[in-house]
């Protein structure tokens, strides 16, 4: 039962933050039907920030289709959710979305591509432990500045984003077990400043190609990139290799 004052806050505020919650940590299964209704209400109220996070021990829950009509949404963060829309019939209206974070989310390659295509204003894209995808291909996102792809078992990452500033890639890797993943950051306006690669199958030549195209990289972190033997670095401000930071302007580093 909600008081009149609380009901007014609930219906008029674009976002609500709950803190110091005490009670049952896990919601009964029957209440997920109510969750869909709450999401529908939030979309109707034109919320600008939305986060849906379910316990990791549960199976991914399907997203209600009404969420794809959130035209005013600027930030969307999802955990343990599942995309089940039909790419040929579902209209996605994320025209204002600037930040998208998917954590332990099930989504297909075609669905991810469609979502990305419908986010022309996106600046930040984070993918963590996503299932169902094998590639992340991004073209034409002129506002994209921050991209993270972590532990999604991708086979290829191809990015064409002229103003990209930060690219982070993480994957599990051992010396005799490296997941091959093609990483290609296409030419932009030399805005890339931060590059972090963990468990990447990148070679010496591929690394040199990246630095030739993006000479303004000032922060570099490499870990478990076992195919790298010798790399050349020009005018680097900060280098971090396997957790050790160095101020450097060296032209040659042996690994």
PDB file of C-alpha atoms in Angstrom:
ATOM      1  CA  UNK A   1       0.000   0.000   0.000  1.00  0.00           C
ATOM      2  CA  UNK A   2       1.467   3.360  -1.066  1.00  0.00           C
ATOM      3  CA  UNK A   3       0.709   6.683   0.544  1.00  0.00           C
ATOM      4  CA  UNK A   4      -0.540   9.511  -1.675  1.00  0.00           C
ATOM      5  CA  UNK A   5       2.757  11.331  -1.307  1.00  0.00           C
ATOM      6  CA  UNK A   6       4.766   8.256  -2.265  1.00  0.00           C
ATOM      7  CA  UNK A   7       2.469   7.511  -5.192  1.00  0.00           C
ATOM      8  CA  UNK A   8       3.035  11.043  -6.503  1.00  0.00           C
ATOM      9  CA  UNK A   9       6.818  10.548  -6.316  1.00  0.00           C
ATOM     10  CA  UNK A  10       6.549   7.182  -8.034  1.00  0.00           C
ATOM     11  CA  UNK A  11       4.566   8.530 -10.984  1.00  0.00           C
ATOM     12  CA  UNK A  12       6.367  11.837 -11.422  1.00  0.00           C
ATOM     13  CA  UNK A  13      10.068  11.056 -10.980  1.00  0.00           C
ATOM     14  CA  UNK A  14      12.138   9.923 -14.009  1.00  0.00           C
ATOM     15  CA  UNK A  15      14.339   7.727 -11.815  1.00  0.00           C
ATOM     16  CA  UNK A  16      14.228   6.412  -8.251  1.00  0.00           C
ATOM     17  CA  UNK A  17      17.161   5.146  -6.182  1.00  0.00           C
ATOM     18  CA  UNK A  18      16.586   2.778  -3.240  1.00  0.00           C
ATOM     19  CA  UNK A  19      19.249   2.437  -0.535  1.00  0.00           C
ATOM     20  CA  UNK A  20      19.621   0.550   2.754  1.00  0.00           C
ATOM     21  CA  UNK A  21      17.106  -2.064   1.669  1.00  0.00           C
ATOM     22  CA  UNK A  22      16.133  -4.632   4.290  1.00  0.00           C
ATOM     23  CA  UNK A  23      14.053  -7.650   3.461  1.00  0.00           C
ATOM     24  CA  UNK A  24      13.967 -10.701   1.205  1.00  0.00           C
ATOM     25  CA  UNK A  25      16.859 -10.462  -1.267  1.00  0.00           C
ATOM     26  CA  UNK A  26      15.201 -12.612  -3.937  1.00  0.00           C
ATOM     27  CA  UNK A  27      11.850 -11.820  -5.467  1.00  0.00           C
ATOM     28  CA  UNK A  28       9.275 -14.645  -5.737  1.00  0.00           C
ATOM     29  CA  UNK A  29       8.773 -15.989  -9.250  1.00  0.00           C
ATOM     30  CA  UNK A  30       5.198 -14.718  -9.495  1.00  0.00           C
ATOM     31  CA  UNK A  31       6.404 -11.154  -8.967  1.00  0.00           C
ATOM     32  CA  UNK A  32       8.283 -11.116 -12.275  1.00  0.00           C
ATOM     33  CA  UNK A  33       4.921 -10.509 -13.933  1.00  0.00           C
ATOM     34  CA  UNK A  34       4.701  -7.336 -11.848  1.00  0.00           C
ATOM     35  CA  UNK A  35       8.223  -6.427 -12.956  1.00  0.00           C
ATOM     36  CA  UNK A  36       7.079  -6.348 -16.580  1.00  0.00           C
ATOM     37  CA  UNK A  37       4.277  -3.991 -15.568  1.00  0.00           C
ATOM     38  CA  UNK A  38       6.739  -1.725 -13.773  1.00  0.00           C
ATOM     39  CA  UNK A  39       8.952  -1.602 -16.858  1.00  0.00           C
ATOM     40  CA  UNK A  40       5.941  -0.707 -18.985  1.00  0.00           C
ATOM     41  CA  UNK A  41       5.017   2.090 -16.576  1.00  0.00           C
ATOM     42  CA  UNK A  42       8.596   3.392 -16.575  1.00  0.00           C
ATOM     43  CA  UNK A  43       8.602   3.546 -20.372  1.00  0.00           C
ATOM     44  CA  UNK A  44       5.292   5.417 -20.387  1.00  0.00           C
ATOM     45  CA  UNK A  45       6.745   7.927 -17.910  1.00  0.00           C
ATOM     46  CA  UNK A  46       9.677   8.543 -20.282  1.00  0.00           C
ATOM     47  CA  UNK A  47      12.383   7.583 -17.799  1.00  0.00           C
ATOM     48  CA  UNK A  48      15.915   8.463 -18.873  1.00  0.00           C
ATOM     49  CA  UNK A  49      17.790   5.831 -16.829  1.00  0.00           C
ATOM     50  CA  UNK A  50      16.858   2.189 -16.372  1.00  0.00           C
ATOM     51  CA  UNK A  51      18.662  -0.743 -14.772  1.00  0.00           C
ATOM     52  CA  UNK A  52      17.362  -4.307 -14.608  1.00  0.00           C
ATOM     53  CA  UNK A  53      19.592  -6.601 -12.564  1.00  0.00           C
ATOM     54  CA  UNK A  54      18.665 -10.155 -11.576  1.00  0.00           C
ATOM     55  CA  UNK A  55      20.624 -12.591  -9.374  1.00  0.00           C
ATOM     56  CA  UNK A  56      23.353 -14.381 -11.330  1.00  0.00           C
ATOM     57  CA  UNK A  57      22.205 -17.775 -10.054  1.00  0.00           C
ATOM     58  CA  UNK A  58      18.944 -17.461 -11.999  1.00  0.00           C
ATOM     59  CA  UNK A  59      18.358 -18.071 -15.680  1.00  0.00           C
ATOM     60  CA  UNK A  60      18.127 -15.026 -17.961  1.00  0.00           C
ATOM     61  CA  UNK A  61      14.648 -13.525 -17.972  1.00  0.00           C
ATOM     62  CA  UNK A  62      13.067 -12.382 -21.247  1.00  0.00           C
ATOM     63  CA  UNK A  63      12.733  -8.641 -21.672  1.00  0.00           C
ATOM     64  CA  UNK A  64       9.237  -7.286 -22.291  1.00  0.00           C
ATOM     65  CA  UNK A  65       8.857  -5.873 -25.794  1.00  0.00           C
ATOM     66  CA  UNK A  66       7.689  -2.522 -24.450  1.00  0.00           C
ATOM     67  CA  UNK A  67      11.269  -1.696 -23.456  1.00  0.00           C
ATOM     68  CA  UNK A  68      12.242  -1.297 -27.117  1.00  0.00           C
ATOM     69  CA  UNK A  69       9.898   1.689 -27.327  1.00  0.00           C
ATOM     70  CA  UNK A  70      11.773   3.704 -24.678  1.00  0.00           C
ATOM     71  CA  UNK A  71      12.444   6.727 -26.877  1.00  0.00           C
ATOM     72  CA  UNK A  72      13.670   8.972 -24.027  1.00  0.00           C
ATOM     73  CA  UNK A  73      16.010   6.440 -22.456  1.00  0.00           C
ATOM     74  CA  UNK A  74      19.627   7.642 -22.156  1.00  0.00           C
ATOM     75  CA  UNK A  75      21.157   4.935 -19.947  1.00  0.00           C
ATOM     76  CA  UNK A  76      20.239   1.243 -20.002  1.00  0.00           C
ATOM     77  CA  UNK A  77      21.964  -1.386 -17.857  1.00  0.00           C
ATOM     78  CA  UNK A  78      20.863  -5.033 -17.996  1.00  0.00           C
ATOM     79  CA  UNK A  79      21.997  -8.141 -16.108  1.00  0.00           C
ATOM     80  CA  UNK A  80      20.741 -11.719 -16.544  1.00  0.00           C
ATOM     81  CA  UNK A  81      18.239 -10.733 -19.207  1.00  0.00           C
ATOM     82  CA  UNK A  82      17.417 -12.301 -22.550  1.00  0.00           C
ATOM     83  CA  UNK A  83      16.635 -10.591 -25.842  1.00  0.00           C
ATOM     84  CA  UNK A  84      13.928 -12.481 -27.719  1.00  0.00           C
ATOM     85  CA  UNK A  85      12.684  -9.960 -30.268  1.00  0.00           C
ATOM     86  CA  UNK A  86      12.245 -10.687 -33.976  1.00  0.00           C
ATOM     87  CA  UNK A  87      14.639  -8.445 -35.917  1.00  0.00           C
ATOM     88  CA  UNK A  88      12.274  -8.367 -38.913  1.00  0.00           C
ATOM     89  CA  UNK A  89       9.195  -7.138 -37.046  1.00  0.00           C
ATOM     90  CA  UNK A  90      10.342  -5.383 -33.852  1.00  0.00           C
ATOM     91  CA  UNK A  91      10.850  -1.630 -33.980  1.00  0.00           C
ATOM     92  CA  UNK A  92      13.615  -0.450 -31.643  1.00  0.00           C
ATOM     93  CA  UNK A  93      13.482   3.236 -30.749  1.00  0.00           C
ATOM     94  CA  UNK A  94      16.620   3.876 -28.713  1.00  0.00           C
ATOM     95  CA  UNK A  95      17.201   7.174 -30.487  1.00  0.00           C
ATOM     96  CA  UNK A  96      18.389   8.961 -27.299  1.00  0.00           C
ATOM     97  CA  UNK A  97      20.373   6.107 -25.740  1.00  0.00           C
ATOM     98  CA  UNK A  98      23.906   7.190 -24.807  1.00  0.00           C
ATOM     99  CA  UNK A  99      25.102   4.324 -22.578  1.00  0.00           C
ATOM    100  CA  UNK A 100      24.324   0.611 -22.906  1.00  0.00           C
ATOM    101  CA  UNK A 101      25.708  -2.035 -20.545  1.00  0.00           C
ATOM    102  CA  UNK A 102      24.941  -5.745 -20.983  1.00  0.00           C
ATOM    103  CA  UNK A 103      26.122  -8.137 -18.269  1.00  0.00           C
ATOM    104  CA  UNK A 104      25.448 -11.897 -18.470  1.00  0.00           C
ATOM    105  CA  UNK A 105      22.872 -11.143 -21.150  1.00  0.00           C
ATOM    106  CA  UNK A 106      21.748 -13.612 -23.821  1.00  0.00           C
ATOM    107  CA  UNK A 107      21.594 -11.970 -27.250  1.00  0.00           C
ATOM    108  CA  UNK A 108      22.260 -13.188 -30.796  1.00  0.00           C
ATOM    109  CA  UNK A 109      24.627 -11.602 -33.307  1.00  0.00           C
ATOM    110  CA  UNK A 110      21.724 -10.331 -35.400  1.00  0.00           C
ATOM    111  CA  UNK A 111      19.922  -8.899 -32.370  1.00  0.00           C
ATOM    112  CA  UNK A 112      23.047  -7.119 -31.122  1.00  0.00           C
ATOM    113  CA  UNK A 113      23.622  -5.665 -34.571  1.00  0.00           C
ATOM    114  CA  UNK A 114      20.051  -4.383 -34.734  1.00  0.00           C
ATOM    115  CA  UNK A 115      20.243  -2.815 -31.268  1.00  0.00           C
ATOM    116  CA  UNK A 116      23.514  -1.075 -32.149  1.00  0.00           C
ATOM    117  CA  UNK A 117      22.074   0.223 -35.411  1.00  0.00           C
ATOM    118  CA  UNK A 118      19.160   1.753 -33.501  1.00  0.00           C
ATOM    119  CA  UNK A 119      21.400   3.662 -31.071  1.00  0.00           C
ATOM    120  CA  UNK A 120      22.745   6.551 -33.178  1.00  0.00           C
ATOM    121  CA  UNK A 121      23.620   8.638 -30.094  1.00  0.00           C
ATOM    122  CA  UNK A 122      25.447   5.971 -28.113  1.00  0.00           C
ATOM    123  CA  UNK A 123      28.719   7.006 -26.458  1.00  0.00           C
ATOM    124  CA  UNK A 124      29.427   4.034 -24.194  1.00  0.00           C
ATOM    125  CA  UNK A 125      28.926   0.343 -24.982  1.00  0.00           C
ATOM    126  CA  UNK A 126      29.885  -2.335 -22.439  1.00  0.00           C
ATOM    127  CA  UNK A 127      29.551  -6.073 -23.047  1.00  0.00           C
ATOM    128  CA  UNK A 128      30.351  -8.441 -20.171  1.00  0.00           C
ATOM    129  CA  UNK A 129      29.970 -12.241 -20.203  1.00  0.00           C
ATOM    130  CA  UNK A 130      27.315 -12.092 -22.918  1.00  0.00           C
ATOM    131  CA  UNK A 131      26.069 -15.371 -24.405  1.00  0.00           C
ATOM    132  CA  UNK A 132      24.797 -16.088 -27.901  1.00  0.00           C
ATOM    133  CA  UNK A 133      27.133 -13.705 -29.731  1.00  0.00           C
ATOM    134  CA  UNK A 134      30.326 -14.514 -31.616  1.00  0.00           C
ATOM    135  CA  UNK A 135      31.123 -11.106 -33.070  1.00  0.00           C
ATOM    136  CA  UNK A 136      30.853  -7.417 -32.346  1.00  0.00           C
ATOM    137  CA  UNK A 137      30.847  -5.351 -35.533  1.00  0.00           C
ATOM    138  CA  UNK A 138      30.275  -1.628 -35.155  1.00  0.00           C
ATOM    139  CA  UNK A 139      29.959   0.740 -38.091  1.00  0.00           C
ATOM    140  CA  UNK A 140      28.796   4.320 -38.356  1.00  0.00           C
ATOM    141  CA  UNK A 141      28.474   5.180 -34.658  1.00  0.00           C
ATOM    142  CA  UNK A 142      29.962   8.661 -34.843  1.00  0.00           C
ATOM    143  CA  UNK A 143      29.384   9.395 -31.133  1.00  0.00           C
ATOM    144  CA  UNK A 144      30.870   6.173 -29.702  1.00  0.00           C
ATOM    145  CA  UNK A 145      33.808   6.939 -27.384  1.00  0.00           C
ATOM    146  CA  UNK A 146      34.086   3.993 -24.970  1.00  0.00           C
ATOM    147  CA  UNK A 147      33.857   0.324 -25.932  1.00  0.00           C
ATOM    148  CA  UNK A 148      34.388  -2.680 -23.655  1.00  0.00           C
ATOM    149  CA  UNK A 149      34.107  -6.334 -24.692  1.00  0.00           C
ATOM    150  CA  UNK A 150      34.904  -8.643 -21.785  1.00  0.00           C
ATOM    151  CA  UNK A 151      34.702 -12.436 -21.591  1.00  0.00           C
ATOM    152  CA  UNK A 152      32.109 -12.862 -24.353  1.00  0.00           C
ATOM    153  CA  UNK A 153      34.143 -15.489 -26.302  1.00  0.00           C
ATOM    154  CA  UNK A 154      34.035 -13.379 -29.443  1.00  0.00           C
ATOM    155  CA  UNK A 155      35.616 -14.479 -32.708  1.00  0.00           C
ATOM    156  CA  UNK A 156      35.887 -10.986 -34.148  1.00  0.00           C
ATOM    157  CA  UNK A 157      35.661  -7.364 -33.031  1.00  0.00           C
ATOM    158  CA  UNK A 158      35.554  -4.830 -35.850  1.00  0.00           C
ATOM    159  CA  UNK A 159      35.031  -1.191 -34.933  1.00  0.00           C
ATOM    160  CA  UNK A 160      34.542   1.823 -37.150  1.00  0.00           C
ATOM    161  CA  UNK A 161      33.952   4.717 -34.779  1.00  0.00           C
ATOM    162  CA  UNK A 162      35.776   7.928 -35.742  1.00  0.00           C
ATOM    163  CA  UNK A 163      35.825   9.404 -32.215  1.00  0.00           C
ATOM    164  CA  UNK A 164      36.630   6.257 -30.220  1.00  0.00           C
ATOM    165  CA  UNK A 165      38.741   7.173 -27.165  1.00  0.00           C
ATOM    166  CA  UNK A 166      38.921   3.947 -25.159  1.00  0.00           C
ATOM    167  CA  UNK A 167      38.870   0.283 -26.206  1.00  0.00           C
ATOM    168  CA  UNK A 168      39.037  -2.534 -23.643  1.00  0.00           C
ATOM    169  CA  UNK A 169      39.103  -6.232 -24.535  1.00  0.00           C
ATOM    170  CA  UNK A 170      39.300  -9.040 -21.973  1.00  0.00           C
ATOM    171  CA  UNK A 171      39.253 -12.792 -22.480  1.00  0.00           C
ATOM    172  CA  UNK A 172      40.467 -15.833 -20.579  1.00  0.00           C
ATOM    173  CA  UNK A 173      43.730 -17.155 -21.980  1.00  0.00           C
ATOM    174  CA  UNK A 174      46.494 -19.608 -21.159  1.00  0.00           C
ATOM    175  CA  UNK A 175      49.815 -20.062 -22.889  1.00  0.00           C
ATOM    176  CA  UNK A 176      48.575 -23.118 -24.804  1.00  0.00           C
ATOM    177  CA  UNK A 177      44.919 -22.103 -25.024  1.00  0.00           C
ATOM    178  CA  UNK A 178      44.208 -18.727 -26.630  1.00  0.00           C
ATOM    179  CA  UNK A 179      40.801 -17.982 -28.113  1.00  0.00           C
ATOM    180  CA  UNK A 180      41.467 -16.588 -31.605  1.00  0.00           C
ATOM    181  CA  UNK A 181      39.698 -13.267 -32.033  1.00  0.00           C
ATOM    182  CA  UNK A 182      40.171 -10.836 -34.898  1.00  0.00           C
ATOM    183  CA  UNK A 183      40.467  -7.316 -33.508  1.00  0.00           C
ATOM    184  CA  UNK A 184      40.292  -4.503 -36.038  1.00  0.00           C
ATOM    185  CA  UNK A 185      39.931  -0.849 -35.136  1.00  0.00           C
ATOM    186  CA  UNK A 186      39.437   0.976 -38.407  1.00  0.00           C
ATOM    187  CA  UNK A 187      40.803   4.403 -39.200  1.00  0.00           C
ATOM    188  CA  UNK A 188      39.265   7.335 -37.371  1.00  0.00           C
ATOM    189  CA  UNK A 189      40.425  10.772 -36.315  1.00  0.00           C
ATOM    190  CA  UNK A 190      43.301   9.539 -34.109  1.00  0.00           C
ATOM    191  CA  UNK A 191      41.233  10.013 -30.951  1.00  0.00           C
ATOM    192  CA  UNK A 192      42.042   6.604 -29.410  1.00  0.00           C
ATOM    193  CA  UNK A 193      43.893   7.269 -26.141  1.00  0.00           C
ATOM    194  CA  UNK A 194      43.385   4.153 -24.011  1.00  0.00           C
ATOM    195  CA  UNK A 195      43.973   0.585 -25.176  1.00  0.00           C
ATOM    196  CA  UNK A 196      43.650  -2.388 -22.808  1.00  0.00           C
ATOM    197  CA  UNK A 197      44.058  -5.946 -24.087  1.00  0.00           C
ATOM    198  CA  UNK A 198      43.857  -9.045 -21.892  1.00  0.00           C
ATOM    199  CA  UNK A 199      44.032 -12.520 -23.407  1.00  0.00           C
ATOM    200  CA  UNK A 200      44.040 -11.158 -26.960  1.00  0.00           C
ATOM    201  CA  UNK A 201      45.462 -13.220 -29.832  1.00  0.00           C
ATOM    202  CA  UNK A 202      47.072 -10.115 -31.327  1.00  0.00           C
ATOM    203  CA  UNK A 203      50.440 -10.506 -33.095  1.00  0.00           C
ATOM    204  CA  UNK A 204      53.423  -8.157 -33.280  1.00  0.00           C
ATOM    205  CA  UNK A 205      52.454  -6.943 -36.746  1.00  0.00           C
ATOM    206  CA  UNK A 206      48.832  -6.333 -35.765  1.00  0.00           C
ATOM    207  CA  UNK A 207      50.017  -4.364 -32.758  1.00  0.00           C
ATOM    208  CA  UNK A 208      52.289  -2.215 -34.935  1.00  0.00           C
ATOM    209  CA  UNK A 209      49.434  -1.579 -37.348  1.00  0.00           C
ATOM    210  CA  UNK A 210      47.273  -0.253 -34.512  1.00  0.00           C
ATOM    211  CA  UNK A 211      49.966   2.150 -33.344  1.00  0.00           C
ATOM    212  CA  UNK A 212      50.616   3.398 -36.851  1.00  0.00           C
ATOM    213  CA  UNK A 213      46.950   4.320 -37.186  1.00  0.00           C
ATOM    214  CA  UNK A 214      46.525   5.699 -33.657  1.00  0.00           C
ATOM    215  CA  UNK A 215      49.682   7.538 -32.584  1.00  0.00           C
ATOM    216  CA  UNK A 216      47.858   9.388 -29.784  1.00  0.00           C
ATOM    217  CA  UNK A 217      47.497   6.329 -27.537  1.00  0.00           C
ATOM    218  CA  UNK A 218      48.732   7.447 -24.119  1.00  0.00           C
ATOM    219  CA  UNK A 219      47.611   4.572 -21.870  1.00  0.00           C
ATOM    220  CA  UNK A 220      48.375   0.957 -22.720  1.00  0.00           C
ATOM    221  CA  UNK A 221      47.727  -2.193 -20.702  1.00  0.00           C
ATOM    222  CA  UNK A 222      48.664  -5.675 -21.923  1.00  0.00           C
ATOM    223  CA  UNK A 223      48.110  -8.940 -20.071  1.00  0.00           C
ATOM    224  CA  UNK A 224      48.314 -12.561 -21.231  1.00  0.00           C
ATOM    225  CA  UNK A 225      48.753 -11.562 -24.886  1.00  0.00           C
ATOM    226  CA  UNK A 226      50.956 -14.592 -25.485  1.00  0.00           C
ATOM    227  CA  UNK A 227      51.430 -14.082 -29.232  1.00  0.00           C
ATOM    228  CA  UNK A 228      53.251 -10.806 -28.632  1.00  0.00           C
ATOM    229  CA  UNK A 229      57.032 -11.107 -28.590  1.00  0.00           C
ATOM    230  CA  UNK A 230      58.475  -7.705 -29.453  1.00  0.00           C
ATOM    231  CA  UNK A 231      56.568  -4.458 -29.703  1.00  0.00           C
ATOM    232  CA  UNK A 232      57.585  -0.975 -30.692  1.00  0.00           C
ATOM    233  CA  UNK A 233      56.102   1.963 -28.820  1.00  0.00           C
ATOM    234  CA  UNK A 234      56.535   5.607 -29.701  1.00  0.00           C
ATOM    235  CA  UNK A 235      55.742   8.509 -27.361  1.00  0.00           C
ATOM    236  CA  UNK A 236      53.791   6.489 -24.819  1.00  0.00           C
ATOM    237  CA  UNK A 237      53.078   8.320 -21.568  1.00  0.00           C
ATOM    238  CA  UNK A 238      52.077   5.322 -19.452  1.00  0.00           C
ATOM    239  CA  UNK A 239      52.654   1.616 -20.064  1.00  0.00           C
ATOM    240  CA  UNK A 240      51.300  -1.181 -17.895  1.00  0.00           C
ATOM    241  CA  UNK A 241      52.363  -4.760 -18.518  1.00  0.00           C
ATOM    242  CA  UNK A 242      50.831  -7.438 -16.300  1.00  0.00           C
ATOM    243  CA  UNK A 243      50.097  -5.028 -13.478  1.00  0.00           C
ATOM    244  CA  UNK A 244      53.381  -3.064 -13.527  1.00  0.00           C
ATOM    245  CA  UNK A 245      53.170   0.600 -14.469  1.00  0.00           C
ATOM    246  CA  UNK A 246      56.001   2.535 -16.077  1.00  0.00           C
ATOM    247  CA  UNK A 247      56.450   6.048 -17.352  1.00  0.00           C
ATOM    248  CA  UNK A 248      58.052   5.542 -20.721  1.00  0.00           C
ATOM    249  CA  UNK A 249      59.033   7.074 -24.002  1.00  0.00           C
ATOM    250  CA  UNK A 250      60.841   3.930 -25.149  1.00  0.00           C
ATOM    251  CA  UNK A 251      60.757   2.826 -28.736  1.00  0.00           C
ATOM    252  CA  UNK A 252      61.297  -0.876 -28.099  1.00  0.00           C
ATOM    253  CA  UNK A 253      60.081  -3.271 -25.460  1.00  0.00           C
ATOM    254  CA  UNK A 254      60.800  -6.999 -25.375  1.00  0.00           C
ATOM    255  CA  UNK A 255      58.199  -9.298 -23.894  1.00  0.00           C
TER     256      UNK A 255
END
